[in-house]
Short mmCIF file of C-alpha atoms in Angstrom, two decimals:
data_model
loop_
_atom_site.label_atom_id
_atom_site.label_comp_id
_atom_site.label_asym_id
_atom_site.label_seq_id
_atom_site.Cartn_x
_atom_site.Cartn_y
_atom_site.Cartn_z
CA MET B 1 86.94 -3.87 38.77
CA VAL B 2 85.84 -5.95 35.82
CA ARG B 3 82.71 -5.79 33.71
CA ILE B 4 80.79 -9.05 33.60
CA ARG B 5 78.03 -10.02 31.19
CA VAL B 6 75.02 -11.91 32.55
CA VAL B 7 72.08 -13.33 30.63
CA LEU B 8 68.93 -13.62 32.74
CA PRO B 9 66.00 -15.90 31.98
CA GLN B 10 63.02 -14.18 30.43
CA HIS B 11 60.91 -14.04 33.60
CA LEU B 12 63.68 -12.40 35.57
CA ARG B 13 64.37 -9.92 32.75
CA THR B 14 60.70 -8.98 32.97
CA LEU B 15 60.86 -8.69 36.74
CA ALA B 16 64.01 -6.55 36.63
CA ARG B 17 62.69 -4.59 33.65
CA VAL B 18 65.76 -5.13 31.51
CA GLU B 19 66.20 -6.28 27.95
CA GLY B 20 69.05 -8.31 26.60
CA GLU B 21 72.22 -8.91 28.58
CA VAL B 22 72.97 -7.27 31.89
CA THR B 23 76.45 -5.90 32.49
CA LEU B 24 77.75 -5.73 36.03
CA ASP B 25 80.87 -4.23 37.58
CA VAL B 26 82.36 -6.83 39.90
CA GLU B 27 85.12 -6.14 42.40
CA GLY B 28 87.65 -8.79 43.35
CA PRO B 29 87.56 -12.40 42.20
CA VAL B 30 84.81 -13.19 39.71
CA THR B 31 82.78 -15.98 41.32
CA GLN B 32 79.14 -17.00 41.40
CA ARG B 33 78.83 -15.23 44.73
CA SER B 34 80.44 -11.97 43.63
CA VAL B 35 78.42 -11.84 40.42
CA LEU B 36 75.14 -12.57 42.22
CA ASP B 37 76.01 -9.99 44.91
CA ALA B 38 76.49 -7.41 42.16
CA LEU B 39 73.33 -8.52 40.37
CA GLU B 40 71.18 -8.24 43.49
CA ALA B 41 72.73 -4.89 44.44
CA ARG B 42 71.81 -3.51 41.04
CA TYR B 43 68.38 -5.19 40.85
CA PRO B 44 67.09 -5.74 44.40
CA VAL B 45 63.85 -7.18 43.05
CA LEU B 46 65.88 -10.25 42.10
CA ARG B 47 66.86 -11.00 45.69
CA GLY B 48 65.42 -14.37 46.58
CA THR B 49 64.65 -15.34 42.99
CA VAL B 50 68.01 -16.91 42.03
CA ARG B 51 69.24 -17.93 45.48
CA ASP B 52 67.69 -18.09 48.92
CA HIS B 53 67.62 -14.86 50.91
CA VAL B 54 69.31 -16.34 53.95
CA THR B 55 71.21 -19.47 52.99
CA LEU B 56 72.24 -17.96 49.64
CA LYS B 57 71.85 -21.42 48.14
CA ARG B 58 70.90 -21.62 44.47
CA ARG B 59 67.19 -22.28 43.98
CA ALA B 60 66.61 -25.85 42.88
CA PHE B 61 65.31 -25.04 39.38
CA VAL B 62 67.94 -22.43 38.56
CA ARG B 63 71.08 -23.33 36.65
CA PHE B 64 74.33 -21.46 35.90
CA PHE B 65 75.88 -22.09 32.49
CA ALA B 66 78.97 -20.57 30.86
CA CYS B 67 81.34 -21.57 28.08
CA GLU B 68 79.14 -24.61 27.34
CA GLN B 69 79.60 -25.91 30.88
CA ASP B 70 77.08 -26.42 33.68
CA LEU B 71 78.58 -24.57 36.64
CA SER B 72 75.54 -24.99 38.87
CA HIS B 73 77.23 -27.38 41.24
CA GLU B 74 80.49 -25.45 41.54
CA PRO B 75 81.15 -23.90 44.96
CA PRO B 76 79.86 -20.32 45.12
CA ASP B 77 83.37 -18.98 45.73
CA ALA B 78 85.01 -20.90 42.87
CA ARG B 79 86.34 -18.62 40.15
CA LEU B 80 84.25 -18.47 37.02
CA PRO B 81 85.99 -19.23 33.69
CA ASP B 82 88.42 -16.59 32.42
CA ALA B 83 86.21 -15.93 29.43
CA VAL B 84 83.43 -14.84 31.81
CA ALA B 85 85.84 -12.85 34.00
CA THR B 86 87.10 -10.92 31.00
CA GLY B 87 83.65 -10.31 29.59
CA ALA B 88 84.31 -12.37 26.47
CA GLU B 89 81.50 -14.79 27.39
CA PRO B 90 78.34 -14.20 29.46
CA LEU B 91 77.25 -16.11 32.53
CA LEU B 92 73.87 -17.64 31.73
CA ILE B 93 71.32 -17.87 34.54
CA VAL B 94 68.80 -20.40 33.30
CA GLY B 95 65.43 -21.71 34.43
CA ALA B 96 65.85 -25.49 34.44
CA MET B 97 63.75 -27.68 32.18
CA ALA B 98 61.02 -28.77 34.56
CA GLY B 99 57.78 -29.07 32.66
CA GLY B 100 54.88 -26.67 33.08
CA MET C 1 26.92 4.27 38.49
CA SER C 2 28.65 1.53 40.41
CA SER C 3 31.01 -0.86 38.73
CA VAL C 4 32.74 -4.10 39.58
CA ARG C 5 36.31 -5.26 39.10
CA LEU C 6 37.21 -8.93 39.24
CA LEU C 7 40.76 -9.93 40.13
CA ILE C 8 41.48 -13.37 38.70
CA GLY C 9 44.57 -15.39 39.63
CA THR C 10 45.47 -18.28 37.33
CA ARG C 11 48.21 -20.83 36.81
CA LYS C 12 49.79 -18.62 34.16
CA GLY C 13 49.08 -15.03 35.12
CA ALA C 14 46.50 -12.56 36.40
CA PHE C 15 43.48 -11.14 34.60
CA ILE C 16 41.29 -8.17 35.47
CA LEU C 17 37.65 -8.24 34.38
CA THR C 18 35.57 -5.09 34.65
CA SER C 19 31.93 -4.20 34.11
CA ASP C 20 29.44 -1.52 35.02
CA GLY C 21 26.78 -2.26 37.62
CA THR C 22 24.57 -4.12 35.17
CA ARG C 23 27.29 -6.80 34.98
CA LYS C 24 26.25 -7.70 31.44
CA HIS C 25 29.23 -6.57 29.40
CA TRP C 26 32.77 -7.22 30.49
CA ASP C 27 36.21 -5.98 29.55
CA VAL C 28 38.99 -8.52 29.99
CA SER C 29 42.59 -7.42 30.45
CA GLY C 30 45.66 -9.54 30.96
CA PRO C 31 47.58 -11.60 31.41
CA GLN C 32 49.62 -9.69 33.93
CA PHE C 33 52.75 -11.51 35.13
CA ALA C 34 52.34 -13.97 32.28
CA GLY C 35 53.79 -17.39 32.92
CA TRP C 36 53.74 -17.10 36.72
CA GLU C 37 51.27 -18.64 39.11
CA LEU C 38 49.04 -15.99 40.67
CA TYR C 39 47.69 -17.63 43.77
CA HIS C 40 45.73 -14.60 44.93
CA LEU C 41 45.06 -10.93 44.31
CA LYS C 42 43.02 -8.71 46.59
CA GLY C 43 42.19 -5.02 46.93
CA SER C 44 42.30 -2.92 50.07
CA PRO C 45 38.84 -2.12 51.46
CA ALA C 46 40.30 1.18 52.65
CA ASP C 47 41.66 2.15 49.22
CA PRO C 48 40.24 0.20 46.28
CA ASN C 49 43.09 1.26 44.02
CA ARG C 50 45.60 -0.45 46.30
CA LEU C 51 45.88 -4.06 45.16
CA TYR C 52 48.19 -6.81 46.35
CA ALA C 53 49.14 -9.89 44.35
CA SER C 54 51.00 -13.09 45.14
CA GLN C 55 53.15 -14.08 42.16
CA THR C 56 54.95 -17.39 42.51
CA SER C 57 57.00 -19.84 40.51
CA SER C 58 58.64 -23.16 41.17
CA TRP C 59 61.72 -21.74 39.45
CA PHE C 60 62.06 -18.27 40.91
CA GLY C 61 60.10 -18.37 44.15
CA GLN C 62 57.82 -15.75 45.64
CA VAL C 63 57.25 -12.20 44.46
CA ILE C 64 54.80 -9.77 46.04
CA GLN C 65 53.35 -7.22 43.64
CA ARG C 66 51.46 -4.07 44.52
CA SER C 67 49.38 -1.71 42.44
CA ASP C 68 48.39 1.78 43.56
CA ASP C 69 46.22 2.52 40.54
CA GLY C 70 43.68 -0.27 40.47
CA GLY C 71 45.81 -2.72 38.54
CA LYS C 72 47.03 -0.54 35.65
CA THR C 73 50.63 -0.67 36.86
CA TRP C 74 52.38 -2.93 39.36
CA ASN C 75 55.61 -2.84 41.36
CA PRO C 76 57.17 -5.18 43.87
CA PRO C 77 56.96 -2.95 46.95
CA GLY C 78 60.24 -1.66 48.28
CA THR C 79 62.13 -1.82 44.99
CA LYS C 80 61.75 1.75 43.76
CA PRO C 81 64.99 3.75 43.88
CA GLU C 82 63.90 5.71 46.93
CA ASP C 83 63.11 2.47 48.75
CA LEU C 84 66.30 0.69 48.08
CA MET C 85 68.81 1.44 50.75
CA GLY C 86 69.11 -0.25 54.10
CA PRO C 87 71.18 1.19 56.93
CA ASP C 88 74.34 -0.32 55.44
CA GLY C 89 73.71 1.37 52.12
CA MET C 90 72.83 -1.90 50.43
CA PRO C 91 69.53 -2.48 48.70
CA LYS C 92 67.00 -4.27 50.85
CA GLY C 93 64.64 -5.90 48.36
CA GLU C 94 62.80 -7.69 51.14
CA SER C 95 59.27 -7.65 49.78
CA ASN C 96 59.55 -11.32 48.83
CA MET C 97 61.34 -12.38 52.03
CA PHE C 98 59.19 -14.47 54.37
CA LEU C 99 61.40 -15.56 57.25
CA TYR C 100 59.88 -17.67 59.99
CA ASP C 101 60.37 -16.02 63.34
CA THR C 102 62.84 -17.95 65.45
CA SER C 103 63.28 -15.43 68.22
CA ALA C 104 63.20 -16.83 71.72
CA GLU C 105 60.07 -14.96 72.78
CA THR C 106 57.98 -16.11 69.86
CA GLY C 107 58.59 -18.93 67.43
CA LYS C 108 61.87 -20.44 68.57
CA PRO C 109 60.42 -23.19 70.72
CA LEU C 110 58.62 -24.63 67.72
CA THR C 111 60.47 -25.21 64.49
CA THR C 112 59.01 -28.48 63.19
CA HIS C 113 55.67 -29.90 62.10
CA GLN C 114 54.48 -33.39 61.32
CA HIS C 115 55.24 -34.73 57.84
CA TYR C 116 53.40 -37.36 55.80
CA ASP C 117 55.67 -40.07 57.15
CA GLY C 118 55.14 -39.12 60.79
CA THR C 119 58.54 -37.50 61.19
CA GLN C 120 59.00 -33.92 62.27
CA ARG C 121 60.09 -31.49 59.55
CA PRO C 122 61.27 -27.92 59.90
CA TRP C 123 59.05 -25.19 58.54
CA GLU C 124 60.10 -24.21 55.03
CA PHE C 125 58.59 -21.29 53.15
CA LYS C 126 57.14 -22.17 49.75
CA ARG C 127 54.60 -19.57 48.64
CA VAL C 128 51.90 -17.09 49.62
CA TRP C 129 48.43 -18.55 49.17
CA HIS C 130 46.29 -15.67 50.36
CA LEU C 131 46.65 -11.92 50.90
CA GLU C 132 44.17 -10.18 53.18
CA PRO C 133 44.43 -6.38 53.32
CA SER C 134 43.39 -4.59 56.49
CA MET C 135 39.92 -3.09 56.46
CA THR C 136 41.19 0.28 57.63
CA ASP C 137 44.85 0.74 56.62
CA PRO C 138 45.93 0.27 52.99
CA ASP C 139 49.54 -0.36 54.10
CA THR C 140 48.64 -3.23 56.41
CA VAL C 141 48.16 -6.62 54.81
CA TYR C 142 48.27 -10.22 56.01
CA ALA C 143 49.78 -13.11 54.07
CA GLY C 144 48.81 -16.73 54.60
CA VAL C 145 51.70 -18.92 53.49
CA GLU C 146 52.84 -22.50 52.92
CA ASP C 147 54.33 -23.99 55.14
CA ALA C 148 51.44 -22.75 57.20
CA ALA C 149 52.07 -19.45 58.94
CA LEU C 150 50.67 -15.95 59.03
CA PHE C 151 52.74 -12.89 58.15
CA ARG C 152 51.86 -9.22 58.41
CA SER C 153 53.22 -6.19 56.62
CA THR C 154 52.54 -2.69 57.92
CA ASP C 155 54.52 -0.88 55.23
CA GLY C 156 52.58 -1.74 52.11
CA GLY C 157 54.28 -5.07 51.54
CA LYS C 158 57.92 -3.90 51.70
CA THR C 159 58.72 -6.09 54.69
CA TRP C 160 56.95 -8.96 56.42
CA ARG C 161 56.94 -10.30 59.98
CA GLU C 162 55.53 -13.57 61.10
CA LEU C 163 52.84 -13.74 63.78
CA ALA C 164 54.65 -16.70 65.25
CA GLY C 165 52.30 -17.34 68.13
CA LEU C 166 50.10 -19.20 65.68
CA ARG C 167 52.64 -21.99 65.33
CA SER C 168 52.47 -22.50 69.08
CA ALA C 169 48.86 -23.69 68.71
CA LYS C 170 49.87 -27.35 68.51
CA GLY C 171 51.90 -26.71 65.39
CA HIS C 172 53.91 -29.86 65.92
CA LEU C 173 50.72 -31.81 65.10
CA TRP C 174 49.89 -30.01 61.86
CA GLN C 175 50.65 -31.87 58.68
CA PRO C 176 50.35 -31.14 54.97
CA GLY C 177 47.30 -32.16 52.99
CA ALA C 178 47.64 -33.17 49.37
CA GLY C 179 47.84 -29.51 48.37
CA GLY C 180 50.58 -28.71 50.87
CA MET C 181 50.47 -27.37 54.40
CA CYS C 182 48.98 -24.04 53.53
CA LEU C 183 47.35 -21.21 55.45
CA HIS C 184 44.72 -20.38 52.86
CA THR C 185 42.06 -18.32 54.62
CA VAL C 186 42.46 -15.14 56.68
CA MET C 187 39.27 -13.52 58.00
CA LEU C 188 39.39 -10.24 59.87
CA ASP C 189 36.53 -9.53 62.26
CA PRO C 190 34.89 -6.28 61.13
CA GLY C 191 33.65 -5.55 64.64
CA ASN C 192 36.77 -6.43 66.59
CA SER C 193 40.19 -5.43 65.31
CA GLN C 194 41.86 -7.84 67.75
CA ARG C 195 40.11 -10.92 66.40
CA ILE C 196 41.36 -12.83 63.36
CA PHE C 197 40.40 -16.27 62.07
CA VAL C 198 42.72 -18.34 59.92
CA ALA C 199 42.24 -21.75 58.34
CA ILE C 200 45.00 -24.23 57.53
CA SER C 201 45.11 -27.48 55.58
CA ALA C 202 45.47 -29.85 57.33
CA ALA C 203 45.30 -28.33 60.75
CA GLY C 204 41.95 -26.55 61.14
CA VAL C 205 40.67 -23.15 62.21
CA PHE C 206 42.54 -20.93 64.64
CA ARG C 207 41.52 -17.69 66.33
CA THR C 208 43.32 -14.84 67.97
CA ASP C 209 41.63 -12.33 70.24
CA ASP C 210 44.71 -10.20 70.89
CA GLY C 211 45.66 -8.99 67.44
CA GLY C 212 47.70 -12.04 66.50
CA ARG C 213 49.94 -12.52 69.53
CA THR C 214 48.33 -15.69 70.83
CA TRP C 215 46.15 -18.22 69.06
CA ARG C 216 44.11 -21.28 69.84
CA PRO C 217 42.42 -23.95 67.75
CA VAL C 218 38.65 -23.56 67.39
CA ASN C 219 37.65 -26.90 65.91
CA ARG C 220 35.22 -28.40 68.42
CA GLY C 221 32.44 -30.21 66.63
CA LEU C 222 34.46 -31.04 63.51
CA LYS C 223 34.60 -34.76 62.77
CA SER C 224 37.12 -36.32 60.41
CA GLN C 225 36.45 -40.01 60.86
CA TYR C 226 38.24 -41.13 57.70
CA GLU C 227 41.13 -38.67 57.85
CA LEU C 228 42.21 -38.68 61.51
CA PRO C 229 42.79 -41.46 64.01
CA ASP C 230 40.90 -39.33 66.56
CA PRO C 231 37.94 -37.93 64.58
CA ASP C 232 37.36 -35.20 67.17
CA ALA C 233 40.97 -34.09 67.50
CA ASP C 234 41.77 -30.50 68.45
CA VAL C 235 43.86 -30.01 65.30
CA GLY C 236 44.44 -31.87 62.07
CA HIS C 237 41.14 -31.25 60.30
CA CYS C 238 41.34 -30.44 56.63
CA VAL C 239 39.36 -27.22 56.52
CA HIS C 240 39.01 -26.02 52.94
CA ARG C 241 37.49 -22.60 53.45
CA ILE C 242 35.59 -20.51 55.98
CA ALA C 243 33.28 -17.53 55.38
CA MET C 244 31.27 -15.00 57.36
CA HIS C 245 28.84 -12.17 56.75
CA PRO C 246 30.38 -8.91 57.98
CA SER C 247 27.26 -8.01 59.95
CA ARG C 248 27.46 -11.24 61.99
CA PRO C 249 31.10 -12.06 62.63
CA ASN C 250 30.21 -14.75 65.18
CA VAL C 251 28.40 -16.83 62.56
CA LEU C 252 30.91 -18.78 60.49
CA PHE C 253 30.37 -21.20 57.64
CA MET C 254 32.90 -23.83 56.65
CA GLN C 255 33.49 -26.12 53.71
CA LYS C 256 35.57 -28.90 55.19
CA HIS C 257 37.24 -31.69 53.22
CA TRP C 258 33.96 -33.51 53.80
CA ASP C 259 31.05 -31.73 55.55
CA VAL C 260 29.63 -28.24 55.39
CA MET C 261 29.70 -26.80 58.91
CA ARG C 262 28.37 -23.81 60.82
CA SER C 263 29.36 -22.06 64.01
CA ASP C 264 27.17 -19.55 65.85
CA ASP C 265 29.71 -18.68 68.52
CA GLY C 266 32.82 -17.47 66.73
CA GLY C 267 34.18 -20.96 66.18
CA GLU C 268 33.81 -22.22 69.77
CA SER C 269 31.62 -25.02 68.45
CA TRP C 270 30.60 -26.27 65.04
CA HIS C 271 27.68 -28.32 63.75
CA GLU C 272 27.04 -29.89 60.41
CA VAL C 273 24.63 -28.24 57.96
CA SER C 274 25.27 -30.38 54.87
CA GLY C 275 21.59 -31.37 54.79
CA ASN C 276 20.43 -32.45 51.34
CA LEU C 277 23.59 -31.62 49.39
CA PRO C 278 24.38 -34.30 46.77
CA THR C 279 27.89 -34.49 48.23
CA ASP C 280 29.34 -32.41 51.02
CA PHE C 281 32.88 -32.42 49.65
CA GLY C 282 34.00 -29.18 48.03
CA PHE C 283 36.30 -26.21 48.29
CA PRO C 284 34.75 -22.71 48.26
CA ILE C 285 31.97 -21.35 50.44
CA ALA C 286 30.51 -17.84 50.29
CA VAL C 287 27.81 -15.78 51.98
CA HIS C 288 25.35 -13.48 50.18
CA ALA C 289 26.19 -9.79 50.58
CA HIS C 290 22.79 -8.78 51.96
CA GLN C 291 21.28 -11.99 53.33
CA PRO C 292 23.45 -13.40 56.13
CA GLU C 293 21.58 -16.73 56.09
CA THR C 294 22.11 -17.29 52.36
CA VAL C 295 25.15 -19.45 51.70
CA TYR C 296 26.70 -20.91 48.55
CA VAL C 297 28.84 -24.00 47.93
CA VAL C 298 29.96 -25.94 44.87
CA PRO C 299 29.69 -29.67 45.64
CA ILE C 300 32.46 -31.85 44.24
CA LYS C 301 32.09 -35.59 43.93
CA SER C 302 34.78 -36.79 46.33
CA ASP C 303 38.27 -36.32 47.69
CA SER C 304 39.77 -38.27 44.81
CA GLU C 305 37.33 -37.22 42.10
CA HIS C 306 37.63 -33.45 42.06
CA PHE C 307 34.78 -32.72 39.66
CA PRO C 308 31.04 -32.09 39.95
CA PRO C 309 28.79 -35.13 40.45
CA ASP C 310 27.25 -36.48 37.24
CA GLY C 311 29.18 -34.02 35.08
CA LYS C 312 26.75 -31.24 36.10
CA LEU C 313 28.22 -27.99 37.39
CA ARG C 314 25.84 -26.85 40.10
CA VAL C 315 26.13 -24.14 42.70
CA TYR C 316 24.04 -24.96 45.74
CA ARG C 317 22.34 -22.21 47.72
CA SER C 318 20.84 -22.38 51.18
CA LYS C 319 18.60 -19.53 52.26
CA THR C 320 18.27 -21.00 55.71
CA GLY C 321 21.86 -20.91 56.85
CA GLY C 322 22.39 -24.53 55.87
CA HIS C 323 20.52 -27.86 56.01
CA GLU C 324 18.20 -27.04 53.08
CA TRP C 325 19.96 -26.52 49.77
CA GLU C 326 18.74 -25.85 46.23
CA ALA C 327 20.67 -26.47 43.02
CA LEU C 328 21.40 -23.43 40.85
CA THR C 329 21.89 -24.62 37.30
CA LYS C 330 20.59 -21.98 34.89
CA GLY C 331 23.42 -21.06 32.55
CA LEU C 332 25.85 -23.61 33.97
CA PRO C 333 26.89 -26.72 31.98
CA GLN C 334 24.67 -29.67 32.90
CA ARG C 335 26.52 -32.38 31.03
CA ASP C 336 30.12 -33.50 30.48
CA CYS C 337 31.56 -30.96 32.92
CA TYR C 338 34.55 -32.17 34.90
CA VAL C 339 36.21 -29.03 36.22
CA ASN C 340 36.94 -28.11 39.81
CA VAL C 341 36.37 -24.85 41.68
CA LEU C 342 39.22 -24.10 44.08
CA ARG C 343 38.86 -22.69 47.57
CA ASP C 344 39.73 -19.06 46.81
CA ALA C 345 37.90 -19.00 43.48
CA MET C 346 34.46 -17.73 44.54
CA ALA C 347 33.45 -14.20 45.49
CA VAL C 348 30.37 -12.00 46.00
CA ASP C 349 29.98 -8.32 45.19
CA SER C 350 27.94 -5.92 47.31
CA LEU C 351 25.58 -4.59 44.65
CA ASP C 352 21.84 -5.18 44.87
CA PRO C 353 20.96 -7.73 43.64
CA CYS C 354 24.08 -9.44 44.87
CA GLY C 355 26.52 -10.68 42.23
CA LEU C 356 28.39 -13.98 42.49
CA TYR C 357 31.47 -15.11 40.63
CA PHE C 358 33.51 -18.26 40.46
CA GLY C 359 36.36 -19.58 38.35
CA THR C 360 37.16 -23.15 37.36
CA THR C 361 40.22 -25.22 36.75
CA GLY C 362 39.04 -25.33 33.13
CA GLY C 363 39.56 -21.58 32.81
CA GLN C 364 35.95 -20.43 32.85
CA VAL C 365 34.79 -17.54 35.00
CA TYR C 366 31.03 -17.59 35.60
CA ALA C 367 29.02 -14.63 36.87
CA SER C 368 25.54 -14.23 38.26
CA ALA C 369 23.99 -10.78 38.67
CA ASP C 370 20.89 -12.10 40.45
CA GLY C 371 22.10 -13.88 43.55
CA GLY C 372 22.77 -17.13 41.73
CA ASP C 373 19.44 -17.62 39.97
CA SER C 374 21.14 -17.47 36.56
CA TRP C 375 24.71 -17.62 35.34
CA ALA C 376 26.75 -16.77 32.29
CA PRO C 377 30.44 -17.17 31.52
CA ILE C 378 32.48 -13.97 31.33
CA VAL C 379 35.44 -15.84 29.83
CA ARG C 380 35.77 -19.49 28.92
CA ASP C 381 39.40 -20.17 28.12
CA LEU C 382 41.74 -18.74 30.73
CA PRO C 383 44.45 -20.86 32.33
CA ALA C 384 43.24 -22.83 35.36
CA VAL C 385 41.71 -20.34 37.80
CA LEU C 386 43.24 -20.29 41.28
CA SER C 387 41.45 -17.32 42.81
CA VAL C 388 38.61 -14.88 42.22
CA GLU C 389 38.09 -11.65 44.14
CA VAL C 390 35.64 -8.87 43.34
CA GLN C 391 35.70 -5.19 44.17
CA THR C 392 32.48 -3.17 44.14
CA LEU C 393 33.49 0.32 43.06
CA PRO C 394 31.48 3.53 43.45
#
């Protein structure tokens, strides 16, 4: 079990009623999928807002950043960087720049 | 003394406007859900403190919100701690899950609709356009969605099931209008719990007489000579809005893409009642609370010029159920006005005299406390208004 730091975009912090970073206990390999599973288990209101309910695909205007890299197009079961897995760096879930 | 509560959905949040029965002085609260699109909010006729709201975003998708205290506090239903667990011990969080029914006995035979380019596309959920609470049960609510389908919740919005028989009503021929293929109007028949009308752009009006299991198009008499290769087609008409008076559920009024229409037989046949309107294009249509033959529309110049003709914002009223219309202008801008009034952005209260309300894409909400004879803005500078509903409270 490792403790992961996640930064949510403002609208999802409001929806989940959290402030600042979220910390999540993740079992097994630290991947996009395992972190999002833990996030949705802790905050069920976020189900469907980051990834599709059924296909579990990332929503088009959501991005995953960490360690100054865009990890959005990495496979969901690819391991996240060590710095995220150790809690040294957060995983950033970001609303893409898309006008409006 | 009675009071009224307006529920305003905008491009960037929801606002609640309240007044006593005089409807002269208003309190404005909001924005709720700031930054999100609020396509529609509506209260339960059976419990006015039970409100439902459709909160959407291109980024984060659909959220359903519910208030049990008249809009003071909101929660996505099914996300309180006591709601969380499914049979496997995992949180459910299904209040924003709108899955098209693909079971063999219902929706499976039909999984595609016509696209702009003539190809068939699978149904894909985008957002909830309209929420229609049951007249008798606060926990039952219908959701009209894009891509066009009707969903029902019987647990206060925690979970949703599609009434998939609707898509069997020639769904393969439906296609999106410019605003998307949306089911935007849901009308429950006050005298017959088994009968529901829905309207879809661009497909038409559909009716069920068995509580939503089976549906058929009810579009006879509609003519779309510039929009459809067959102007009299069964489906494909771009219906913008339908309305009824609760005392006469067989009499329906329609604002179509072009044409204002009327049916006197529950949609079996329609005839045009545009009469002397300056243009019969428009979006909303509403019926007076106490005069079933008094109807209101807001004419818009054309399908490509979505603003009032001549820069004059005029509500038109017919006291004869159509054909003969009078312009209502007192208190409305009569020069340089180029806003639009969207299909869900007009409502009537049930006080006497009847109050009318509409919101514009310029962020104004106008109110009339005398059946439309005179108007005044309640607010002038909201984000673009998507929907207006009113609750008349004891």
